[in-house]
JSON list of C-alpha atoms in Angstrom, two decimals:
[
{"chain": "A", "resi": 1, "resn": "ASN", "atom": "CA", "xyz": [5.79, -5.73, 13.57]},
{"chain": "A", "resi": 2, "resn": "ALA", "atom": "CA", "xyz": [6.76, -2.93, 11.27]},
{"chain": "A", "resi": 3, "resn": "GLY", "atom": "CA", "xyz": [3.96, -1.12, 9.53]},
{"chain": "A", "resi": 4, "resn": "VAL", "atom": "CA", "xyz": [3.59, -0.51, 5.82]},
{"chain": "A", "resi": 5, "resn": "MET", "atom": "CA", "xyz": [6.77, 1.06, 4.51]},
{"chain": "A", "resi": 6, "resn": "GLN", "atom": "CA", "xyz": [7.06, 3.35, 1.54]},
{"chain": "A", "resi": 7, "resn": "ASN", "atom": "CA", "xyz": [10.07, 4.94, -0.03]},
{"chain": "A", "resi": 8, "resn": "PRO", "atom": "CA", "xyz": [11.11, 7.44, -0.93]},
{"chain": "A", "resi": 9, "resn": "ARG", "atom": "CA", "xyz": [9.01, 9.71, 1.25]},
{"chain": "A", "resi": 10, "resn": "HIS", "atom": "CA", "xyz": [9.58, 12.63, -1.09]},
{"chain": "A", "resi": 11, "resn": "LEU", "atom": "CA", "xyz": [10.48, 12.47, -4.75]},
{"chain": "A", "resi": 12, "resn": "VAL", "atom": "CA", "xyz": [11.17, 15.30, -7.15]},
{"chain": "A", "resi": 13, "resn": "ARG", "atom": "CA", "xyz": [11.22, 14.64, -10.87]},
{"chain": "A", "resi": 14, "resn": "ARG", "atom": "CA", "xyz": [11.44, 16.87, -13.92]},
{"chain": "A", "resi": 15, "resn": "ARG", "atom": "CA", "xyz": [8.82, 16.54, -16.60]},
{"chain": "A", "resi": 16, "resn": "GLY", "atom": "CA", "xyz": [9.55, 13.56, -18.81]},
{"chain": "A", "resi": 17, "resn": "GLN", "atom": "CA", "xyz": [11.50, 11.59, -16.22]},
{"chain": "A", "resi": 18, "resn": "GLU", "atom": "CA", "xyz": [10.42, 8.32, -14.63]},
{"chain": "A", "resi": 19, "resn": "ALA", "atom": "CA", "xyz": [9.23, 7.93, -11.05]},
{"chain": "A", "resi": 20, "resn": "ARG", "atom": "CA", "xyz": [9.45, 4.67, -9.11]},
{"chain": "A", "resi": 21, "resn": "LEU", "atom": "CA", "xyz": [7.59, 4.37, -5.83]},
{"chain": "A", "resi": 22, "resn": "ARG", "atom": "CA", "xyz": [8.11, 1.40, -3.54]},
{"chain": "A", "resi": 23, "resn": "CYS", "atom": "CA", "xyz": [5.86, -0.21, -0.97]},
{"chain": "A", "resi": 24, "resn": "SER", "atom": "CA", "xyz": [6.61, -3.00, 1.48]},
{"chain": "A", "resi": 25, "resn": "PRO", "atom": "CA", "xyz": [3.42, -4.38, 3.05]},
{"chain": "A", "resi": 26, "resn": "MET", "atom": "CA", "xyz": [3.05, -5.34, 6.67]},
{"chain": "A", "resi": 27, "resn": "LYS", "atom": "CA", "xyz": [4.45, -8.72, 7.59]},
{"chain": "A", "resi": 28, "resn": "GLY", "atom": "CA", "xyz": [1.94, -11.42, 6.77]},
{"chain": "A", "resi": 29, "resn": "HIS", "atom": "CA", "xyz": [0.00, -9.25, 4.33]},
{"chain": "A", "resi": 30, "resn": "SER", "atom": "CA", "xyz": [-0.13, -10.39, 0.73]},
{"chain": "A", "resi": 31, "resn": "HIS", "atom": "CA", "xyz": [-2.60, -7.84, -0.63]},
{"chain": "A", "resi": 32, "resn": "VAL", "atom": "CA", "xyz": [-1.43, -4.39, -1.69]},
{"chain": "A", "resi": 33, "resn": "TYR", "atom": "CA", "xyz": [-3.45, -1.37, -2.79]},
{"chain": "A", "resi": 34, "resn": "TRP", "atom": "CA", "xyz": [-2.26, 1.92, -4.22]},
{"chain": "A", "resi": 35, "resn": "TYR", "atom": "CA", "xyz": [-4.18, 5.17, -3.81]},
{"chain": "A", "resi": 36, "resn": "ARG", "atom": "CA", "xyz": [-3.46, 8.67, -5.06]},
{"chain": "A", "resi": 37, "resn": "GLN", "atom": "CA", "xyz": [-4.31, 11.91, -3.30]},
{"chain": "A", "resi": 38, "resn": "LEU", "atom": "CA", "xyz": [-4.31, 14.93, -5.57]},
{"chain": "A", "resi": 39, "resn": "PRO", "atom": "CA", "xyz": [-4.14, 18.39, -3.98]},
{"chain": "A", "resi": 40, "resn": "GLU", "atom": "CA", "xyz": [-7.49, 19.31, -2.42]},
{"chain": "A", "resi": 41, "resn": "GLU", "atom": "CA", "xyz": [-8.94, 15.95, -3.44]},
{"chain": "A", "resi": 42, "resn": "GLY", "atom": "CA", "xyz": [-9.81, 12.77, -1.59]},
{"chain": "A", "resi": 43, "resn": "LEU", "atom": "CA", "xyz": [-7.82, 9.59, -1.97]},
{"chain": "A", "resi": 44, "resn": "LYS", "atom": "CA", "xyz": [-8.64, 7.65, -5.12]},
{"chain": "A", "resi": 45, "resn": "PHE", "atom": "CA", "xyz": [-8.09, 3.94, -5.66]},
{"chain": "A", "resi": 46, "resn": "MET", "atom": "CA", "xyz": [-5.58, 3.10, -8.36]},
{"chain": "A", "resi": 47, "resn": "VAL", "atom": "CA", "xyz": [-4.68, -0.60, -8.32]},
{"chain": "A", "resi": 48, "resn": "TYR", "atom": "CA", "xyz": [-4.94, -3.79, -6.28]},
{"chain": "A", "resi": 49, "resn": "LEU", "atom": "CA", "xyz": [-2.25, -6.45, -6.43]},
{"chain": "A", "resi": 50, "resn": "GLN", "atom": "CA", "xyz": [-1.42, -9.78, -4.93]},
{"chain": "A", "resi": 51, "resn": "LYS", "atom": "CA", "xyz": [1.96, -11.44, -5.26]},
{"chain": "A", "resi": 52, "resn": "GLU", "atom": "CA", "xyz": [2.79, -11.65, -8.99]},
{"chain": "A", "resi": 53, "resn": "ASN", "atom": "CA", "xyz": [-0.76, -10.69, -9.97]},
{"chain": "A", "resi": 54, "resn": "ILE", "atom": "CA", "xyz": [-2.58, -7.50, -10.81]},
{"chain": "A", "resi": 55, "resn": "ILE", "atom": "CA", "xyz": [-6.13, -8.09, -9.66]},
{"chain": "A", "resi": 56, "resn": "ASP", "atom": "CA", "xyz": [-7.74, -4.74, -10.46]},
{"chain": "A", "resi": 57, "resn": "GLU", "atom": "CA", "xyz": [-6.15, -1.74, -12.15]},
{"chain": "A", "resi": 58, "resn": "SER", "atom": "CA", "xyz": [-9.38, 0.03, -12.97]},
{"chain": "A", "resi": 59, "resn": "GLY", "atom": "CA", "xyz": [-8.24, 3.21, -11.22]},
{"chain": "A", "resi": 60, "resn": "MET", "atom": "CA", "xyz": [-4.94, 3.49, -13.05]},
{"chain": "A", "resi": 61, "resn": "PRO", "atom": "CA", "xyz": [-4.52, 6.02, -15.85]},
{"chain": "A", "resi": 62, "resn": "LYS", "atom": "CA", "xyz": [-4.39, 4.14, -19.12]},
{"chain": "A", "resi": 63, "resn": "GLU", "atom": "CA", "xyz": [-0.99, 5.41, -20.12]},
{"chain": "A", "resi": 64, "resn": "ARG", "atom": "CA", "xyz": [2.37, 5.88, -18.41]},
{"chain": "A", "resi": 65, "resn": "PHE", "atom": "CA", "xyz": [1.35, 4.15, -15.15]},
{"chain": "A", "resi": 66, "resn": "SER", "atom": "CA", "xyz": [2.15, 0.56, -14.23]},
{"chain": "A", "resi": 67, "resn": "ALA", "atom": "CA", "xyz": [2.38, -1.47, -11.05]},
{"chain": "A", "resi": 68, "resn": "GLU", "atom": "CA", "xyz": [3.88, -4.76, -9.99]},
{"chain": "A", "resi": 69, "resn": "PHE", "atom": "CA", "xyz": [4.21, -6.89, -6.89]},
{"chain": "A", "resi": 70, "resn": "PRO", "atom": "CA", "xyz": [6.91, -9.48, -7.53]},
{"chain": "A", "resi": 71, "resn": "LYS", "atom": "CA", "xyz": [7.34, -12.74, -5.69]},
{"chain": "A", "resi": 72, "resn": "GLU", "atom": "CA", "xyz": [10.27, -11.22, -3.84]},
{"chain": "A", "resi": 73, "resn": "GLY", "atom": "CA", "xyz": [10.63, -7.58, -2.90]},
{"chain": "A", "resi": 74, "resn": "PRO", "atom": "CA", "xyz": [8.34, -4.60, -2.60]},
{"chain": "A", "resi": 75, "resn": "SER", "atom": "CA", "xyz": [5.45, -3.52, -4.76]},
{"chain": "A", "resi": 76, "resn": "ILE", "atom": "CA", "xyz": [6.44, -0.84, -7.24]},
{"chain": "A", "resi": 77, "resn": "LEU", "atom": "CA", "xyz": [4.31, 1.87, -8.81]},
{"chain": "A", "resi": 78, "resn": "ARG", "atom": "CA", "xyz": [6.03, 3.21, -11.91]},
{"chain": "A", "resi": 79, "resn": "ILE", "atom": "CA", "xyz": [5.17, 6.43, -13.67]},
{"chain": "A", "resi": 80, "resn": "GLN", "atom": "CA", "xyz": [6.85, 7.05, -17.00]},
{"chain": "A", "resi": 81, "resn": "GLN", "atom": "CA", "xyz": [7.34, 10.47, -18.58]},
{"chain": "A", "resi": 82, "resn": "VAL", "atom": "CA", "xyz": [5.89, 12.31, -15.62]},
{"chain": "A", "resi": 83, "resn": "VAL", "atom": "CA", "xyz": [3.86, 15.47, -16.11]},
{"chain": "A", "resi": 84, "resn": "ARG", "atom": "CA", "xyz": [2.98, 18.21, -13.62]},
{"chain": "A", "resi": 85, "resn": "GLY", "atom": "CA", "xyz": [-0.48, 16.72, -13.12]},
{"chain": "A", "resi": 86, "resn": "ASP", "atom": "CA", "xyz": [1.14, 13.63, -11.61]},
{"chain": "A", "resi": 87, "resn": "SER", "atom": "CA", "xyz": [2.23, 15.69, -8.59]},
{"chain": "A", "resi": 88, "resn": "ALA", "atom": "CA", "xyz": [0.38, 14.11, -5.69]},
{"chain": "A", "resi": 89, "resn": "ALA", "atom": "CA", "xyz": [0.75, 11.97, -2.61]},
{"chain": "A", "resi": 90, "resn": "TYR", "atom": "CA", "xyz": [0.76, 8.26, -3.41]},
{"chain": "A", "resi": 91, "resn": "PHE", "atom": "CA", "xyz": [-0.28, 5.93, -0.62]},
{"chain": "A", "resi": 92, "resn": "CYS", "atom": "CA", "xyz": [0.12, 2.22, -0.37]},
{"chain": "A", "resi": 93, "resn": "ALA", "atom": "CA", "xyz": [-2.05, 0.04, 1.87]},
{"chain": "A", "resi": 94, "resn": "SER", "atom": "CA", "xyz": [-1.95, -3.65, 2.72]},
{"chain": "A", "resi": 95, "resn": "SER", "atom": "CA", "xyz": [-4.28, -6.22, 4.22]},
{"chain": "A", "resi": 96, "resn": "PRO", "atom": "CA", "xyz": [-4.11, -9.92, 5.02]},
{"chain": "A", "resi": 97, "resn": "THR", "atom": "CA", "xyz": [-6.97, -10.73, 2.63]},
{"chain": "A", "resi": 98, "resn": "TRP", "atom": "CA", "xyz": [-9.12, -8.85, 0.17]},
{"chain": "A", "resi": 99, "resn": "GLU", "atom": "CA", "xyz": [-12.24, -9.05, 2.27]},
{"chain": "A", "resi": 100, "resn": "GLY", "atom": "CA", "xyz": [-13.57, -5.82, 3.64]},
{"chain": "A", "resi": 101, "resn": "LEU", "atom": "CA", "xyz": [-13.70, -7.52, 6.99]},
{"chain": "A", "resi": 102, "resn": "TYR", "atom": "CA", "xyz": [-10.10, -6.61, 7.43]},
{"chain": "A", "resi": 103, "resn": "GLU", "atom": "CA", "xyz": [-8.73, -3.13, 7.79]},
{"chain": "A", "resi": 104, "resn": "GLN", "atom": "CA", "xyz": [-6.41, -1.72, 5.22]},
{"chain": "A", "resi": 105, "resn": "TYR", "atom": "CA", "xyz": [-3.26, -0.39, 6.82]},
{"chain": "A", "resi": 106, "resn": "PHE", "atom": "CA", "xyz": [-1.68, 2.59, 5.14]},
{"chain": "A", "resi": 107, "resn": "GLY", "atom": "CA", "xyz": [1.91, 3.63, 4.70]},
{"chain": "A", "resi": 108, "resn": "PRO", "atom": "CA", "xyz": [3.23, 7.17, 5.18]},
{"chain": "A", "resi": 109, "resn": "GLY", "atom": "CA", "xyz": [2.97, 7.95, 1.49]},
{"chain": "A", "resi": 110, "resn": "THR", "atom": "CA", "xyz": [5.34, 9.21, -1.17]},
{"chain": "A", "resi": 111, "resn": "ARG", "atom": "CA", "xyz": [4.96, 12.83, -2.14]},
{"chain": "A", "resi": 112, "resn": "LEU", "atom": "CA", "xyz": [5.82, 13.28, -5.79]},
{"chain": "A", "resi": 113, "resn": "THR", "atom": "CA", "xyz": [6.60, 16.72, -7.10]},
{"chain": "A", "resi": 114, "resn": "VAL", "atom": "CA", "xyz": [7.04, 17.21, -10.83]},
{"chain": "A", "resi": 115, "resn": "THR", "atom": "CA", "xyz": [8.88, 20.36, -11.81]},
{"chain": "B", "resi": 1, "resn": "LYS", "atom": "CA", "xyz": [-21.32, 7.25, -9.06]},
{"chain": "B", "resi": 2, "resn": "GLN", "atom": "CA", "xyz": [-20.43, 6.30, -5.53]},
{"chain": "B", "resi": 3, "resn": "GLU", "atom": "CA", "xyz": [-19.63, 9.31, -3.39]},
{"chain": "B", "resi": 4, "resn": "VAL", "atom": "CA", "xyz": [-18.69, 10.16, 0.17]},
{"chain": "B", "resi": 5, "resn": "THR", "atom": "CA", "xyz": [-19.44, 13.59, 1.58]},
{"chain": "B", "resi": 6, "resn": "GLN", "atom": "CA", "xyz": [-17.95, 14.90, 4.78]},
{"chain": "B", "resi": 7, "resn": "ILE", "atom": "CA", "xyz": [-19.40, 17.90, 6.53]},
{"chain": "B", "resi": 8, "resn": "PRO", "atom": "CA", "xyz": [-18.08, 20.28, 7.66]},
{"chain": "B", "resi": 9, "resn": "ALA", "atom": "CA", "xyz": [-14.93, 20.63, 5.59]},
{"chain": "B", "resi": 10, "resn": "ALA", "atom": "CA", "xyz": [-13.23, 22.40, 8.50]},
{"chain": "B", "resi": 11, "resn": "LEU", "atom": "CA", "xyz": [-14.03, 22.78, 12.16]},
{"chain": "B", "resi": 12, "resn": "SER", "atom": "CA", "xyz": [-12.41, 24.77, 14.95]},
{"chain": "B", "resi": 13, "resn": "VAL", "atom": "CA", "xyz": [-13.35, 24.12, 18.57]},
{"chain": "B", "resi": 14, "resn": "PRO", "atom": "CA", "xyz": [-11.98, 25.05, 21.99]},
{"chain": "B", "resi": 15, "resn": "GLU", "atom": "CA", "xyz": [-10.21, 22.38, 23.97]},
{"chain": "B", "resi": 16, "resn": "GLY", "atom": "CA", "xyz": [-12.50, 20.17, 26.05]},
{"chain": "B", "resi": 17, "resn": "GLU", "atom": "CA", "xyz": [-15.48, 20.41, 23.76]},
{"chain": "B", "resi": 18, "resn": "ASN", "atom": "CA", "xyz": [-17.32, 17.33, 22.51]},
{"chain": "B", "resi": 19, "resn": "LEU", "atom": "CA", "xyz": [-17.77, 17.26, 18.75]},
{"chain": "B", "resi": 20, "resn": "VAL", "atom": "CA", "xyz": [-19.34, 15.27, 15.93]},
{"chain": "B", "resi": 21, "resn": "LEU", "atom": "CA", "xyz": [-17.99, 14.76, 12.43]},
{"chain": "B", "resi": 22, "resn": "ASN", "atom": "CA", "xyz": [-20.39, 13.67, 9.73]},
{"chain": "B", "resi": 23, "resn": "CYS", "atom": "CA", "xyz": [-20.00, 11.36, 6.77]},
{"chain": "B", "resi": 24, "resn": "SER", "atom": "CA", "xyz": [-22.66, 10.47, 4.21]},
{"chain": "B", "resi": 25, "resn": "PHE", "atom": "CA", "xyz": [-22.41, 7.98, 1.37]},
{"chain": "B", "resi": 26, "resn": "THR", "atom": "CA", "xyz": [-24.54, 7.03, -1.60]},
{"chain": "B", "resi": 27, "resn": "ASP", "atom": "CA", "xyz": [-23.86, 3.28, -1.75]},
{"chain": "B", "resi": 28, "resn": "SER", "atom": "CA", "xyz": [-26.44, 1.35, 0.30]},
{"chain": "B", "resi": 29, "resn": "ALA", "atom": "CA", "xyz": [-24.58, -1.94, -0.20]},
{"chain": "B", "resi": 30, "resn": "ILE", "atom": "CA", "xyz": [-21.80, -0.95, 2.14]},
{"chain": "B", "resi": 31, "resn": "TYR", "atom": "CA", "xyz": [-19.58, -3.67, 3.56]},
{"chain": "B", "resi": 32, "resn": "ASN", "atom": "CA", "xyz": [-17.63, -1.72, 6.11]},
{"chain": "B", "resi": 33, "resn": "LEU", "atom": "CA", "xyz": [-16.71, 1.82, 6.98]},
{"chain": "B", "resi": 34, "resn": "GLN", "atom": "CA", "xyz": [-13.43, 3.13, 8.32]},
{"chain": "B", "resi": 35, "resn": "TRP", "atom": "CA", "xyz": [-12.52, 6.39, 9.97]},
{"chain": "B", "resi": 36, "resn": "PHE", "atom": "CA", "xyz": [-8.95, 7.57, 9.55]},
{"chain": "B", "resi": 37, "resn": "ARG", "atom": "CA", "xyz": [-6.86, 10.37, 10.88]},
{"chain": "B", "resi": 38, "resn": "GLN", "atom": "CA", "xyz": [-4.33, 12.13, 8.65]},
{"chain": "B", "resi": 39, "resn": "ASP", "atom": "CA", "xyz": [-1.75, 14.51, 10.05]},
{"chain": "B", "resi": 40, "resn": "PRO", "atom": "CA", "xyz": [-0.16, 17.10, 7.74]},
{"chain": "B", "resi": 41, "resn": "GLY", "atom": "CA", "xyz": [2.38, 15.47, 5.46]},
{"chain": "B", "resi": 42, "resn": "LYS", "atom": "CA", "xyz": [1.79, 12.10, 7.05]},
{"chain": "B", "resi": 43, "resn": "GLY", "atom": "CA", "xyz": [0.03, 8.87, 6.23]},
{"chain": "B", "resi": 44, "resn": "LEU", "atom": "CA", "xyz": [-3.34, 7.62, 7.38]},
{"chain": "B", "resi": 45, "resn": "THR", "atom": "CA", "xyz": [-3.94, 6.13, 10.80]},
{"chain": "B", "resi": 46, "resn": "SER", "atom": "CA", "xyz": [-6.96, 3.87, 11.08]},
{"chain": "B", "resi": 47, "resn": "LEU", "atom": "CA", "xyz": [-9.14, 4.90, 14.02]},
{"chain": "B", "resi": 48, "resn": "LEU", "atom": "CA", "xyz": [-12.23, 2.72, 13.85]},
{"chain": "B", "resi": 49, "resn": "LEU", "atom": "CA", "xyz": [-13.65, 0.05, 11.55]},
{"chain": "B", "resi": 50, "resn": "ILE", "atom": "CA", "xyz": [-17.39, -0.62, 11.56]},
{"chain": "B", "resi": 51, "resn": "GLN", "atom": "CA", "xyz": [-18.60, -3.72, 9.80]},
{"chain": "B", "resi": 52, "resn": "SER", "atom": "CA", "xyz": [-21.94, -3.66, 8.02]},
{"chain": "B", "resi": 53, "resn": "SER", "atom": "CA", "xyz": [-23.55, -5.81, 10.71]},
{"chain": "B", "resi": 54, "resn": "GLN", "atom": "CA", "xyz": [-22.52, -3.37, 13.43]},
{"chain": "B", "resi": 55, "resn": "ARG", "atom": "CA", "xyz": [-24.00, -0.04, 14.40]},
{"chain": "B", "resi": 56, "resn": "GLU", "atom": "CA", "xyz": [-21.13, 1.47, 16.31]},
{"chain": "B", "resi": 57, "resn": "GLN", "atom": "CA", "xyz": [-17.58, 1.06, 17.53]},
{"chain": "B", "resi": 58, "resn": "THR", "atom": "CA", "xyz": [-15.77, 2.74, 20.39]},
{"chain": "B", "resi": 59, "resn": "SER", "atom": "CA", "xyz": [-12.12, 3.34, 21.12]},
{"chain": "B", "resi": 60, "resn": "GLY", "atom": "CA", "xyz": [-11.20, 5.55, 24.04]},
{"chain": "B", "resi": 61, "resn": "ARG", "atom": "CA", "xyz": [-12.68, 9.00, 23.48]},
{"chain": "B", "resi": 62, "resn": "LEU", "atom": "CA", "xyz": [-13.85, 8.08, 19.99]},
{"chain": "B", "resi": 63, "resn": "ASN", "atom": "CA", "xyz": [-17.20, 6.61, 19.03]},
{"chain": "B", "resi": 64, "resn": "ALA", "atom": "CA", "xyz": [-18.29, 5.93, 15.48]},
{"chain": "B", "resi": 65, "resn": "SER", "atom": "CA", "xyz": [-21.78, 5.01, 14.41]},
{"chain": "B", "resi": 66, "resn": "LEU", "atom": "CA", "xyz": [-23.14, 3.61, 11.17]},
{"chain": "B", "resi": 67, "resn": "ASP", "atom": "CA", "xyz": [-26.68, 3.92, 9.81]},
{"chain": "B", "resi": 68, "resn": "LYS", "atom": "CA", "xyz": [-26.81, 2.11, 6.49]},
{"chain": "B", "resi": 69, "resn": "SER", "atom": "CA", "xyz": [-30.45, 2.93, 5.85]},
{"chain": "B", "resi": 70, "resn": "SER", "atom": "CA", "xyz": [-29.81, 6.65, 5.87]},
{"chain": "B", "resi": 71, "resn": "GLY", "atom": "CA", "xyz": [-26.32, 6.38, 4.38]},
{"chain": "B", "resi": 72, "resn": "ARG", "atom": "CA", "xyz": [-24.64, 8.11, 7.30]},
{"chain": "B", "resi": 73, "resn": "SER", "atom": "CA", "xyz": [-21.83, 7.67, 9.75]},
{"chain": "B", "resi": 74, "resn": "THR", "atom": "CA", "xyz": [-20.75, 9.95, 12.56]},
{"chain": "B", "resi": 75, "resn": "LEU", "atom": "CA", "xyz": [-17.52, 10.17, 14.50]},
{"chain": "B", "resi": 76, "resn": "TYR", "atom": "CA", "xyz": [-17.96, 11.50, 18.02]},
{"chain": "B", "resi": 77, "resn": "ILE", "atom": "CA", "xyz": [-14.90, 12.84, 19.83]},
{"chain": "B", "resi": 78, "resn": "ALA", "atom": "CA", "xyz": [-15.30, 13.45, 23.54]},
{"chain": "B", "resi": 79, "resn": "ALA", "atom": "CA", "xyz": [-13.33, 16.02, 25.52]},
{"chain": "B", "resi": 80, "resn": "SER", "atom": "CA", "xyz": [-11.29, 17.19, 22.55]},
{"chain": "B", "resi": 81, "resn": "GLN", "atom": "CA", "xyz": [-7.57, 17.91, 22.98]},
{"chain": "B", "resi": 82, "resn": "PRO", "atom": "CA", "xyz": [-5.11, 19.96, 20.90]},
{"chain": "B", "resi": 83, "resn": "GLY", "atom": "CA", "xyz": [-3.49, 16.67, 19.90]},
{"chain": "B", "resi": 84, "resn": "ASP", "atom": "CA", "xyz": [-6.72, 15.72, 18.13]},
{"chain": "B", "resi": 85, "resn": "SER", "atom": "CA", "xyz": [-6.04, 18.42, 15.53]},
{"chain": "B", "resi": 86, "resn": "ALA", "atom": "CA", "xyz": [-5.81, 16.63, 12.18]},
{"chain": "B", "resi": 87, "resn": "THR", "atom": "CA", "xyz": [-7.86, 15.82, 9.11]},
{"chain": "B", "resi": 88, "resn": "TYR", "atom": "CA", "xyz": [-10.40, 13.06, 9.65]},
{"chain": "B", "resi": 89, "resn": "LEU", "atom": "CA", "xyz": [-11.29, 10.88, 6.69]},
{"chain": "B", "resi": 90, "resn": "CYS", "atom": "CA", "xyz": [-14.23, 8.58, 6.24]},
{"chain": "B", "resi": 91, "resn": "ALA", "atom": "CA", "xyz": [-14.04, 5.70, 3.74]},
{"chain": "B", "resi": 92, "resn": "TYR", "atom": "CA", "xyz": [-16.16, 2.70, 2.92]},
{"chain": "B", "resi": 93, "resn": "SER", "atom": "CA", "xyz": [-15.90, -0.50, 0.93]},
{"chain": "B", "resi": 94, "resn": "GLY", "atom": "CA", "xyz": [-18.89, -1.85, -0.96]},
{"chain": "B", "resi": 95, "resn": "ALA", "atom": "CA", "xyz": [-20.12, -5.41, -0.72]},
{"chain": "B", "resi": 96, "resn": "GLY", "atom": "CA", "xyz": [-17.69, -7.78, -2.37]},
{"chain": "B", "resi": 97, "resn": "SER", "atom": "CA", "xyz": [-15.23, -4.97, -2.99]},
{"chain": "B", "resi": 98, "resn": "TYR", "atom": "CA", "xyz": [-11.82, -4.14, -1.63]},
{"chain": "B", "resi": 99, "resn": "GLN", "atom": "CA", "xyz": [-11.66, -0.60, -2.90]},
{"chain": "B", "resi": 100, "resn": "LEU", "atom": "CA", "xyz": [-12.04, 2.08, -0.31]},
{"chain": "B", "resi": 101, "resn": "THR", "atom": "CA", "xyz": [-13.99, 5.14, -1.43]},
{"chain": "B", "resi": 102, "resn": "PHE", "atom": "CA", "xyz": [-12.91, 8.21, 0.50]},
{"chain": "B", "resi": 103, "resn": "GLY", "atom": "CA", "xyz": [-14.42, 11.52, 1.42]},
{"chain": "B", "resi": 104, "resn": "LYS", "atom": "CA", "xyz": [-12.33, 14.68, 1.25]},
{"chain": "B", "resi": 105, "resn": "GLY", "atom": "CA", "xyz": [-12.14, 14.88, 5.00]},
{"chain": "B", "resi": 106, "resn": "THR", "atom": "CA", "xyz": [-12.89, 17.28, 7.83]},
{"chain": "B", "resi": 107, "resn": "LYS", "atom": "CA", "xyz": [-9.97, 19.39, 9.03]},
{"chain": "B", "resi": 108, "resn": "LEU", "atom": "CA", "xyz": [-10.25, 19.71, 12.80]},
{"chain": "B", "resi": 109, "resn": "SER", "atom": "CA", "xyz": [-8.45, 22.33, 14.87]},
{"chain": "B", "resi": 110, "resn": "VAL", "atom": "CA", "xyz": [-8.68, 22.13, 18.65]},
{"chain": "B", "resi": 111, "resn": "ILE", "atom": "CA", "xyz": [-7.68, 25.42, 20.22]},
{"chain": "B", "resi": 112, "resn": "PRO", "atom": "CA", "xyz": [-5.90, 25.26, 23.60]}
]
């Protein structure tokens, strides 16, 4: 059973470009979470999605960031018009249900560098 | 504001030593607490999950305890090895919540 997969592992974008980060949850998991880890900071929750639904995006910046989890295919975190402050590691996690009873399993992360 | 504090921020010990990593949190309505390991440039590996009804969990040389009343958790590592060198993260979810709130971690170096 493959773990949570994220791609690309490293992404370099110039200021103003778009970044697309992909996450495939573990088999059998229908709940996806995105977290961001800024340099020298702890991981911060961004958004929680189920298939075709955004359940909670309270941790997402109000502008330029969006997320989706379509019926088919991976979850995508999209950052438009990237700025240097978006440089961070973005982690995706999945779980079989939303309940805290179950562990969240994390992917290897995508490290975004904005030049 | 819910916060997680991990002390110390960094720790260096000789191989074979037993050690304790500390985690404190401000939310008394904790649902569960997870300890993770993060290697440089890598993702997070879940080590132990303690549910709110439990007081401790053990896996091999690792033992994690949870004291909700004092808002503390500890991760005990027995007979440390160089391969244990990594950053250890503590995170909890509040009651009825799925969000994990993370500490900044303790960077552990085990010297051969």
